[in-house]
XYZ file of C-alpha atoms in Angstrom:
614
model
C -17.908 35.992 52.887
C -15.754 35.665 55.983
C -16.941 36.430 59.493
C -15.456 39.213 61.613
C -16.092 39.843 65.300
C -14.617 42.105 67.963
C -15.224 42.821 71.630
C -14.282 45.495 74.189
C -15.765 45.230 77.671
C -15.450 43.494 81.001
C -16.123 39.860 80.070
C -13.639 37.214 79.024
C -13.223 38.153 75.375
C -12.304 34.674 74.133
C -15.675 33.145 74.960
C -17.581 36.172 73.634
C -15.682 36.035 70.350
C -15.999 32.284 69.815
C -19.730 32.372 70.531
C -20.127 35.285 68.125
C -18.231 33.415 65.419
C -20.620 30.496 65.828
C -23.448 32.823 64.790
C -21.550 33.567 61.562
C -20.769 29.987 60.548
C -23.545 30.175 57.959
C -21.383 32.577 55.916
C -18.986 29.789 54.957
C -15.387 29.394 56.145
C -12.372 27.104 56.173
C -10.468 28.265 59.286
C -10.997 30.343 62.417
C -8.952 32.362 64.846
C -8.933 34.925 67.652
C -6.476 37.484 69.028
C -6.818 38.577 72.677
C -4.860 41.219 74.557
C -4.035 39.343 77.775
C -1.953 41.546 80.033
C 1.055 42.745 78.046
C 0.769 40.254 75.211
C -1.532 39.647 72.258
C -2.363 35.945 72.237
C -3.213 34.623 68.779
C -4.880 31.240 68.432
C -6.120 29.893 65.112
C -6.943 26.584 63.456
C -7.802 25.199 60.060
C -11.248 23.683 59.662
C -14.387 23.970 61.749
C -14.684 26.314 64.696
C -14.668 23.339 67.042
C -10.960 22.836 66.296
C -10.220 26.344 67.522
C -12.297 25.650 70.628
C -10.319 22.482 71.266
C -7.056 24.389 70.880
C -7.931 26.973 73.540
C -9.912 24.675 75.847
C -7.017 24.142 78.285
C -5.948 27.788 78.395
C -6.958 30.567 80.768
C -7.175 33.691 78.620
C -8.115 36.652 80.787
C -8.198 39.459 78.237
C -11.301 41.622 77.882
C -10.534 42.989 74.422
C -10.019 41.039 71.202
C -10.870 40.256 67.617
C -11.921 37.074 65.805
C -12.399 35.760 62.308
C -13.677 32.881 60.199
C -11.821 32.779 56.870
C -12.919 31.732 53.399
C -9.708 31.331 51.409
C -8.892 33.677 48.536
C -5.096 34.007 48.781
C -3.313 30.925 50.061
C -4.751 27.516 50.894
C -6.772 26.880 54.051
C -4.227 26.360 56.858
C -3.373 27.397 60.413
C -0.758 29.824 59.099
C -3.046 31.484 56.563
C -5.916 31.779 59.042
C -6.671 35.171 60.576
C -5.787 37.095 62.721
C -2.451 38.190 61.265
C 0.177 40.206 63.140
C 3.196 42.392 62.560
C 6.643 40.814 63.114
C 6.781 41.678 66.819
C 3.213 40.568 67.505
C 2.201 43.948 68.934
C -0.471 44.577 66.265
C -3.105 42.035 65.169
C -5.698 42.431 62.448
C -8.692 40.665 60.930
C -9.859 41.465 57.425
C -12.674 40.644 55.009
C -12.290 41.488 51.341
C -9.394 41.477 48.899
C -6.338 43.736 48.677
C -5.928 44.003 44.925
C -2.455 45.587 44.992
C -1.112 43.268 47.686
C 1.650 41.849 45.480
C 3.077 45.321 44.853
C 2.809 46.240 48.547
C 4.293 42.917 49.629
C 7.330 43.376 47.379
C 7.845 46.890 48.743
C 7.574 45.698 52.355
C 9.981 42.842 51.715
C 12.485 45.430 50.473
C 12.051 47.116 53.865
C 13.104 43.890 55.561
C 9.678 42.470 56.387
C 9.487 38.672 56.499
C 6.088 37.236 55.633
C 4.713 34.137 57.332
C 1.587 33.509 55.229
C 0.442 33.522 51.620
C -2.421 35.910 52.306
C -3.091 39.400 51.043
C -4.243 40.320 54.548
C -0.820 39.984 56.154
C 0.301 42.906 53.981
C -2.094 45.117 55.949
C -0.624 44.103 59.299
C 2.912 45.022 58.213
C 1.809 48.163 56.395
C -0.021 49.438 59.489
C 3.051 48.632 61.581
C 5.275 50.576 59.137
C 3.058 53.645 59.422
C 2.771 53.225 63.204
C 6.519 53.280 63.609
C 6.538 56.575 61.696
C 3.619 58.306 63.422
C 3.502 56.708 66.868
C -0.316 56.970 66.752
C -2.489 53.989 65.832
C -5.488 55.728 64.255
C -3.258 57.801 62.005
C -1.250 54.703 61.099
C -4.359 52.795 59.999
C -5.612 55.850 58.145
C -2.283 56.288 56.316
C -1.985 52.580 55.494
C -5.427 52.481 53.910
C -4.589 55.348 51.552
C -2.121 52.970 49.907
C -4.537 50.062 49.610
C -6.573 49.185 46.526
C -9.445 46.775 46.967
C -12.098 46.034 49.542
C -11.902 45.628 53.287
C -13.699 45.342 56.566
C -10.746 45.740 58.907
C -10.316 45.325 62.653
C -7.073 46.329 64.422
C -5.905 45.404 67.934
C -2.709 46.987 69.313
C -0.818 46.154 72.499
C -0.132 49.867 73.139
C -3.859 50.711 73.086
C -5.457 48.253 75.514
C -8.755 50.156 75.711
C -9.806 50.315 72.072
C -10.177 48.646 68.689
C -9.880 50.456 65.353
C -12.181 49.493 62.498
C -12.508 50.571 58.872
C -14.777 49.637 56.038
C -14.752 49.771 52.239
C -17.177 47.558 50.295
C -17.417 44.907 53.039
C -20.040 45.169 55.777
C -19.406 45.992 59.450
C -21.832 46.602 62.293
C -21.161 47.821 65.843
C -23.369 46.579 68.664
C -23.769 49.044 71.527
C -23.917 47.429 74.974
C -23.784 48.588 78.593
C -20.119 49.001 79.450
C -19.208 46.801 76.502
C -19.357 47.058 72.729
C -19.358 44.459 69.963
C -18.283 44.460 66.338
C -19.233 42.018 63.599
C -19.651 41.556 59.882
C -23.305 40.631 60.363
C -26.014 41.254 62.940
C -26.608 37.647 64.186
C -23.171 37.657 65.852
C -24.159 40.415 68.279
C -27.909 40.084 68.564
C -27.872 38.086 71.792
C -26.139 41.055 73.426
C -27.871 44.119 71.963
C -30.258 45.429 69.325
C -28.788 48.921 69.317
C -26.310 49.188 66.451
C -24.234 51.447 64.245
C -23.823 50.313 60.655
C -20.360 51.477 59.610
C -20.914 53.055 56.239
C -18.792 53.058 53.113
C -15.277 54.520 53.658
C -15.763 55.101 57.358
C -13.617 54.297 60.374
C -14.572 53.645 63.985
C -12.745 53.634 67.289
C -14.569 51.308 69.658
C -14.104 51.571 73.441
C -15.982 49.749 76.191
C -18.071 52.810 77.067
C -18.413 54.648 73.771
C -17.815 54.589 70.021
C -16.349 57.316 67.806
C -17.108 57.323 64.071
C -14.958 59.077 61.470
C -14.707 59.496 57.729
C -11.467 58.543 56.017
C -10.180 62.097 56.413
C -10.352 61.716 60.182
C -13.361 64.001 60.563
C -15.809 62.919 63.231
C -19.192 61.611 62.112
C -22.247 61.985 64.340
C -25.086 59.560 63.671
C -27.914 58.146 65.759
C -27.778 54.357 66.242
C -30.268 52.053 64.562
C -32.428 49.383 66.192
C -32.555 45.795 64.931
C -36.211 44.780 64.856
C -35.891 40.996 64.533
C -34.649 38.707 67.294
C -32.625 35.509 67.447
C -35.701 33.288 67.459
C -35.965 34.074 63.758
C -32.479 32.666 63.273
C -32.962 29.460 65.239
C -34.004 26.139 63.800
C -37.280 25.876 65.737
C -37.218 22.095 65.806
C -36.116 21.550 62.220
C -32.940 19.497 61.745
C -31.385 22.094 59.436
C -31.819 25.754 58.593
C -32.335 24.897 54.922
C -35.450 22.809 55.484
C -36.719 25.308 58.052
C -36.393 28.093 55.511
C -38.077 26.010 52.812
C -41.024 25.641 55.184
C -40.999 29.360 55.999
C -41.826 30.289 52.415
C -45.614 30.547 52.814
C -45.143 33.117 55.570
C -42.277 34.888 53.796
C -44.253 35.205 50.565
C -47.238 36.533 52.484
C -45.029 39.128 54.176
C -43.600 40.152 50.807
C -47.071 40.828 49.418
C -48.470 42.447 52.564
C -49.361 46.077 51.901
C -48.260 45.789 48.285
C -51.199 43.935 46.764
C -54.210 46.195 47.242
C -57.635 44.678 47.824
C -61.112 46.179 47.776
C -63.689 45.801 50.518
C -64.706 42.421 49.094
C -61.164 41.100 49.224
C -60.590 41.274 45.479
C -57.055 42.156 44.377
C -57.093 45.449 42.470
C -53.622 46.993 42.269
C -49.946 46.890 43.255
C -48.574 49.514 45.609
C -44.818 49.954 45.911
C -44.344 52.935 48.190
C -40.588 52.469 47.752
C -40.782 53.522 44.084
C -41.406 57.242 43.852
C -41.363 57.639 40.073
C -43.426 55.045 38.284
C -43.804 57.360 35.284
C -40.405 56.215 34.045
C -41.876 52.754 33.502
C -44.261 54.146 30.859
C -41.505 55.376 28.546
C -38.750 52.872 29.365
C -37.324 51.044 26.361
C -36.230 48.013 28.316
C -35.452 46.501 31.707
C -31.859 45.554 32.544
C -31.389 43.115 35.445
C -27.996 42.322 36.941
C -27.355 39.752 39.670
C -25.367 36.651 40.604
C -26.198 33.004 41.292
C -29.674 32.404 42.633
C -30.596 36.089 42.288
C -29.575 35.921 38.617
C -31.943 32.987 38.138
C -34.759 35.068 39.632
C -33.904 37.666 36.997
C -34.166 35.087 34.206
C -37.686 34.162 35.342
C -38.492 37.874 35.520
C -37.413 38.303 31.890
C -40.273 36.063 30.793
C -42.700 37.821 33.148
C -41.861 41.368 32.004
C -41.928 40.388 28.339
C -45.286 38.634 28.627
C -47.080 40.996 31.013
C -45.546 44.395 30.243
C -44.246 43.731 26.700
C -40.878 45.139 27.714
C -37.543 44.027 26.328
C -35.414 42.552 29.119
C -31.691 41.896 29.351
C -30.443 39.770 32.246
C -26.729 39.988 32.968
C -24.467 38.022 35.263
C -23.080 40.867 37.354
C -19.505 39.586 37.244
C -19.581 39.952 33.446
C -21.601 43.144 33.207
C -18.995 45.670 34.307
C -16.295 44.358 31.982
C -18.102 44.420 28.658
C -18.819 48.161 28.270
C -22.589 47.552 28.247
C -24.924 49.615 26.094
C -27.240 51.506 28.416
C -29.900 54.103 27.751
C -31.003 56.782 30.216
C -34.575 55.503 29.933
C -33.681 51.910 30.827
C -35.019 50.471 34.073
C -31.982 49.048 35.885
C -32.622 46.436 38.590
C -30.041 44.729 40.800
C -30.931 41.734 42.964
C -28.914 40.595 45.991
C -30.082 38.631 49.015
C -27.412 40.081 51.279
C -27.103 43.484 49.661
C -23.332 43.044 49.866
C -22.587 40.989 46.724
C -19.420 42.568 45.346
C -20.086 41.921 41.656
C -23.658 43.182 41.908
C -22.508 46.339 43.681
C -20.013 46.941 40.872
C -22.814 46.614 38.310
C -24.944 49.036 40.329
C -22.138 51.586 40.444
C -21.462 51.319 36.718
C -25.137 51.882 35.940
C -25.184 54.968 38.162
C -22.024 56.283 36.508
C -23.903 56.036 33.203
C -26.728 58.147 34.645
C -29.320 55.419 35.245
C -31.578 55.236 38.265
C -31.151 51.906 40.048
C -33.800 49.811 41.771
C -32.459 47.239 44.240
C -34.255 44.128 45.441
C -32.687 42.819 48.638
C -33.459 41.229 51.987
C -31.055 43.080 54.265
C -31.888 46.476 55.714
C -28.838 48.721 56.051
C -26.779 46.766 53.506
C -24.536 48.549 51.024
C -26.889 48.057 48.091
C -29.700 49.757 50.024
C -27.563 52.822 50.620
C -26.328 53.129 47.059
C -29.444 52.310 45.044
C -31.943 55.042 44.207
C -34.943 52.942 45.230
C -35.055 49.767 47.317
C -37.627 46.988 47.427
C -37.159 44.759 50.466
C -38.162 41.142 50.050
C -39.055 40.883 53.764
C -38.039 37.225 53.816
C -36.581 37.394 57.327
C -33.101 36.084 58.173
C -31.870 33.356 55.845
C -29.114 31.357 57.532
C -28.560 28.372 55.236
C -25.960 29.044 52.558
C -28.231 27.678 49.827
C -30.924 30.280 49.250
C -34.564 29.201 49.216
C -36.990 31.743 50.656
C -34.827 34.629 49.431
C -35.267 33.331 45.883
C -39.041 32.964 45.994
C -39.540 36.362 47.667
C -37.310 37.959 45.019
C -39.526 36.335 42.394
C -42.636 37.641 44.140
C -41.298 41.207 44.057
C -40.413 40.871 40.382
C -43.826 39.464 39.471
C -45.572 42.337 41.248
C -43.338 44.814 39.421
C -44.113 43.188 36.068
C -47.857 43.377 36.712
C -47.594 47.027 37.787
C -45.569 47.801 34.663
C -48.190 46.073 32.520
C -50.932 48.220 34.036
C -48.964 51.433 33.557
C -48.047 50.614 29.962
C -51.550 49.462 29.015
C -50.419 45.962 28.072
C -52.567 44.450 30.825
C -56.205 45.330 31.370
C -57.366 45.827 34.934
C -59.208 42.522 34.678
C -56.068 40.680 33.550
C -53.911 42.350 36.192
C -56.390 41.502 38.924
C -56.392 37.878 37.769
C -52.624 37.651 38.066
C -52.625 39.449 41.420
C -55.194 36.968 42.709
C -52.900 34.193 41.488
C -50.029 35.668 43.483
C -52.250 36.090 46.509
C -53.028 32.354 46.427
C -49.401 31.242 46.092
C -48.567 30.936 49.836
C -51.380 28.462 50.473
C -50.382 26.471 47.396
C -46.766 26.352 48.552
C -48.051 24.997 51.842
C -49.958 22.288 49.957
C -46.717 21.215 48.284
C -44.913 21.157 51.624
C -47.683 19.053 53.121
C -46.961 16.436 50.432
C -43.182 16.521 50.679
C -42.988 12.784 51.426
C -43.474 12.116 47.708
C -40.286 14.042 46.967
C -38.467 12.395 49.873
C -39.401 8.928 48.621
C -38.225 9.700 45.097
C -34.952 11.150 46.423
C -34.318 7.913 48.327
C -34.242 6.082 44.979
C -32.220 8.627 43.036
C -29.665 10.187 45.383
C -26.809 8.037 44.021
C -27.239 9.009 40.363
C -24.095 10.204 38.562
C -25.739 12.919 36.486
C -28.901 14.953 36.899
C -30.287 17.087 34.083
C -33.078 19.610 34.594
C -35.054 20.546 31.502
C -37.917 22.893 30.779
C -39.275 25.397 28.310
C -39.858 29.142 28.722
C -40.553 29.901 32.411
C -39.756 26.285 33.244
C -36.359 26.521 31.569
C -35.549 29.451 33.859
C -36.676 27.468 36.895
C -34.443 24.596 35.788
C -31.383 26.823 36.252
C -32.129 27.400 39.915
C -33.165 23.770 40.465
C -29.843 22.478 39.143
C -27.877 25.010 41.183
C -29.658 24.045 44.384
C -28.895 20.358 43.896
C -25.202 20.819 43.135
C -24.780 23.301 46.015
C -25.968 21.050 48.802
C -25.597 17.458 47.536
C -22.456 17.775 45.361
C -24.276 15.809 42.664
C -23.373 16.831 39.131
C -26.435 18.667 37.815
C -27.033 20.856 34.803
C -29.975 22.718 33.314
C -30.929 22.855 29.649
C -33.695 24.354 27.604
C -35.514 21.127 26.765
C -35.194 21.588 23.014
C -31.411 21.850 23.339
C -30.990 18.274 24.580
C -30.697 16.866 21.079
C -28.075 19.456 20.149
C -25.380 17.795 22.227
C -26.254 17.010 25.867
C -28.233 13.885 24.959
C -24.858 12.225 24.295
C -24.416 12.059 28.077
C -27.646 10.202 28.758
C -27.297 6.677 30.193
C -28.748 4.505 32.947
C -26.985 6.539 35.627
C -28.769 9.709 34.535
C -31.804 11.323 36.134
C -33.741 13.868 34.105
C -36.065 16.203 36.004
C -38.529 17.808 33.620
C -40.387 20.910 34.745
C -43.629 21.182 32.808
C -46.120 23.832 33.917
C -47.191 25.092 30.473
C -50.000 22.975 28.965
C -49.450 24.311 25.438
C -45.951 22.814 25.512
C -46.755 19.438 27.114
C -46.444 17.622 23.793
C -43.061 19.173 23.082
C -41.495 18.453 26.466
C -43.187 15.042 26.513
C -41.185 14.191 23.412
C -38.013 15.241 25.218
C -38.887 12.958 28.123
C -39.398 10.069 25.725
C -36.039 10.759 24.074
C -34.087 10.463 27.315
C -36.112 7.616 28.786
C -35.528 5.388 25.765
C -31.809 5.952 26.342
C -31.976 4.638 29.903
C -32.525 7.752 31.985
C -34.962 7.896 34.895
C -37.466 10.750 34.539
C -39.244 12.842 37.156
C -41.714 15.489 36.048
C -42.811 18.450 38.170
C -46.094 19.535 36.615
C -49.644 20.714 37.176
C -50.977 18.193 34.687
C -53.669 15.883 36.085
C -54.615 14.181 32.810
C -51.741 11.700 32.551
C -50.327 13.631 29.591
C -46.928 12.101 30.338
C -48.032 8.501 30.897
C -45.401 6.025 29.757
C -42.740 8.719 29.507
C -41.862 9.154 33.195
C -40.970 7.222 36.326
C -42.547 9.627 38.811
C -44.657 12.782 38.799
C -44.961 15.486 41.410
C -48.152 17.438 40.752
C -48.328 21.029 41.931
C -51.607 22.876 42.595
C -53.331 24.567 39.673
C -52.011 27.977 38.698
C -51.337 30.057 35.605
C -48.226 29.213 33.627
C -46.954 32.751 34.364
C -46.843 32.331 38.140
C -46.044 28.608 38.214
C -42.330 29.273 38.775
C -43.165 30.143 42.378
C -44.489 26.591 42.835
C -42.341 24.376 40.615
C -39.184 25.416 42.468
C -40.455 24.087 45.819
C -40.228 20.333 44.970
C -36.794 21.011 43.458
C -35.635 22.648 46.705
C -36.938 19.697 48.701
C -35.299 17.207 46.347
C -31.930 18.951 46.764
C -32.326 18.939 50.548
C -33.242 15.251 50.777
C -30.416 14.210 48.439
C -28.001 16.113 50.649
C -29.214 14.326 53.771
C -29.182 10.916 52.105
C -25.590 11.502 51.003
C -24.526 12.441 54.546
C -23.843 16.113 53.769
C -24.721 19.097 55.958
C -26.961 21.185 53.661
C -26.469 24.324 55.738
C -22.693 24.452 55.198
C -21.815 23.217 51.729
C -18.094 23.071 51.067
C -16.318 25.959 49.359
C -19.413 28.178 49.469
C -20.353 31.272 51.421
C -23.634 33.020 52.077
C -22.532 36.518 51.212
C -20.044 36.799 48.348
C -18.254 40.052 49.116
C -15.247 39.470 46.836
C -15.015 39.301 43.046
């Protein structure tokens, strides 16, 4: 979740680090800090709150150091404060560290260190690392060995950067379950937890892999495994540039990314939906999946993910069951690993993660592999941990997603899952070629239909202007629409802080209807004509109790006349693929409510883009 940066070179490190941290603000944070080796002293400056407060703190100082580390923290141990902010140091201030992740045995280590006379300043688990490295350094007199020895005693996850007064030419880095990337410059090198922080300087990078260490100098980088053995690896090249991560005239990244969905969905399908010479869709081609035969004999599909990605999995459950007649279990990844799940060697196991670094999802992946299953990963980030550990990887090709609240990542995940379901249906004989081609043509038309919705966004904006002060918002739907309601409610609560919940429409009368009053908005998602009468009755039930009702539907026959206050009509599509369209007005509604309530939708409180801790 947190942002890590480091620099060794010939420029003023403080400005390089602060500018790099700005590129990582999208990850979510509650404090920021830097540590610079300036002459004989490590200067540590940190501040609670936005990065601007750190900038204000150092604005009057001349910090001449050319080597340093920086961090934006998202609190796990200890409240957000100046003291708990990173970097943390040993008692003498000769060693400074930044750390992402969680030290699970920190309490045990802290008690042991306190018995050695160490006095702690903060409430964090990270400070334990600073003192533990110092303890080992005093024994060995060599920094790399000290870090190496300290980490053998640590349980948990870390992306760790170490600056030491006695080693003014280098930084030591280590990684376990939290991402790190090294940017290779000309007479200078950069370190970060994510590529945007270094992209303005270089596209040539080393991704530090699981349980690796790195010693970063201004003119070269040495990679090692945890045993201290040197690792030789060619650097990678980042193909996308910073223009993709800029707002391009939009007021916020969230609305920019909502509008990027037609292109992102097209990119996701490109080369995967096969067309004949007449332009007719005929097949799905996933070159990433080498063994499609396993889909013919599989008993079921198991999907594990978190948050928005989990909601994509719930939609996929309906798609796989309808199109491929496969049993599907969808598990919240944070629960999956703890319940001793029943898995069969013939199960198809799919994990979904936008960042490819979601800690709970990685744990689910590892458990599945321990049980002998082959794992398919759906992710957006090349070089992420999930891509290295999964057996097969399907990239969503959504491009960089900066806003914390996911939009285009969700719809491109859905697109991948729909294509997989159609391919499975063909392989298993549950879909005829004619039926499969019909659904593929539907998918092929989705980007232009999303654009049609975006072109009519003023309808959603106008409705939001009337409803943004409601106390309670309930999303309801049936089947596919019930799954879409989950993501719609999450999006609204994430960025507007409005209390929103999702229910299967038929469940309203089994309890939730007790909450309905005049301060309630009910958003009904209704894309399935065979169920219009049923969900129409649900709309009537809540409206007679004082609720305002918005329906997102493809109905053009006034089937809901007298039961609603407003309708947003999506373009025609099959009820199977409608989830790719019904979510778009819900995303827009969440965005506009956020703006109307004076909230920055790109940086919702308490949230982070990449959840790399459990």
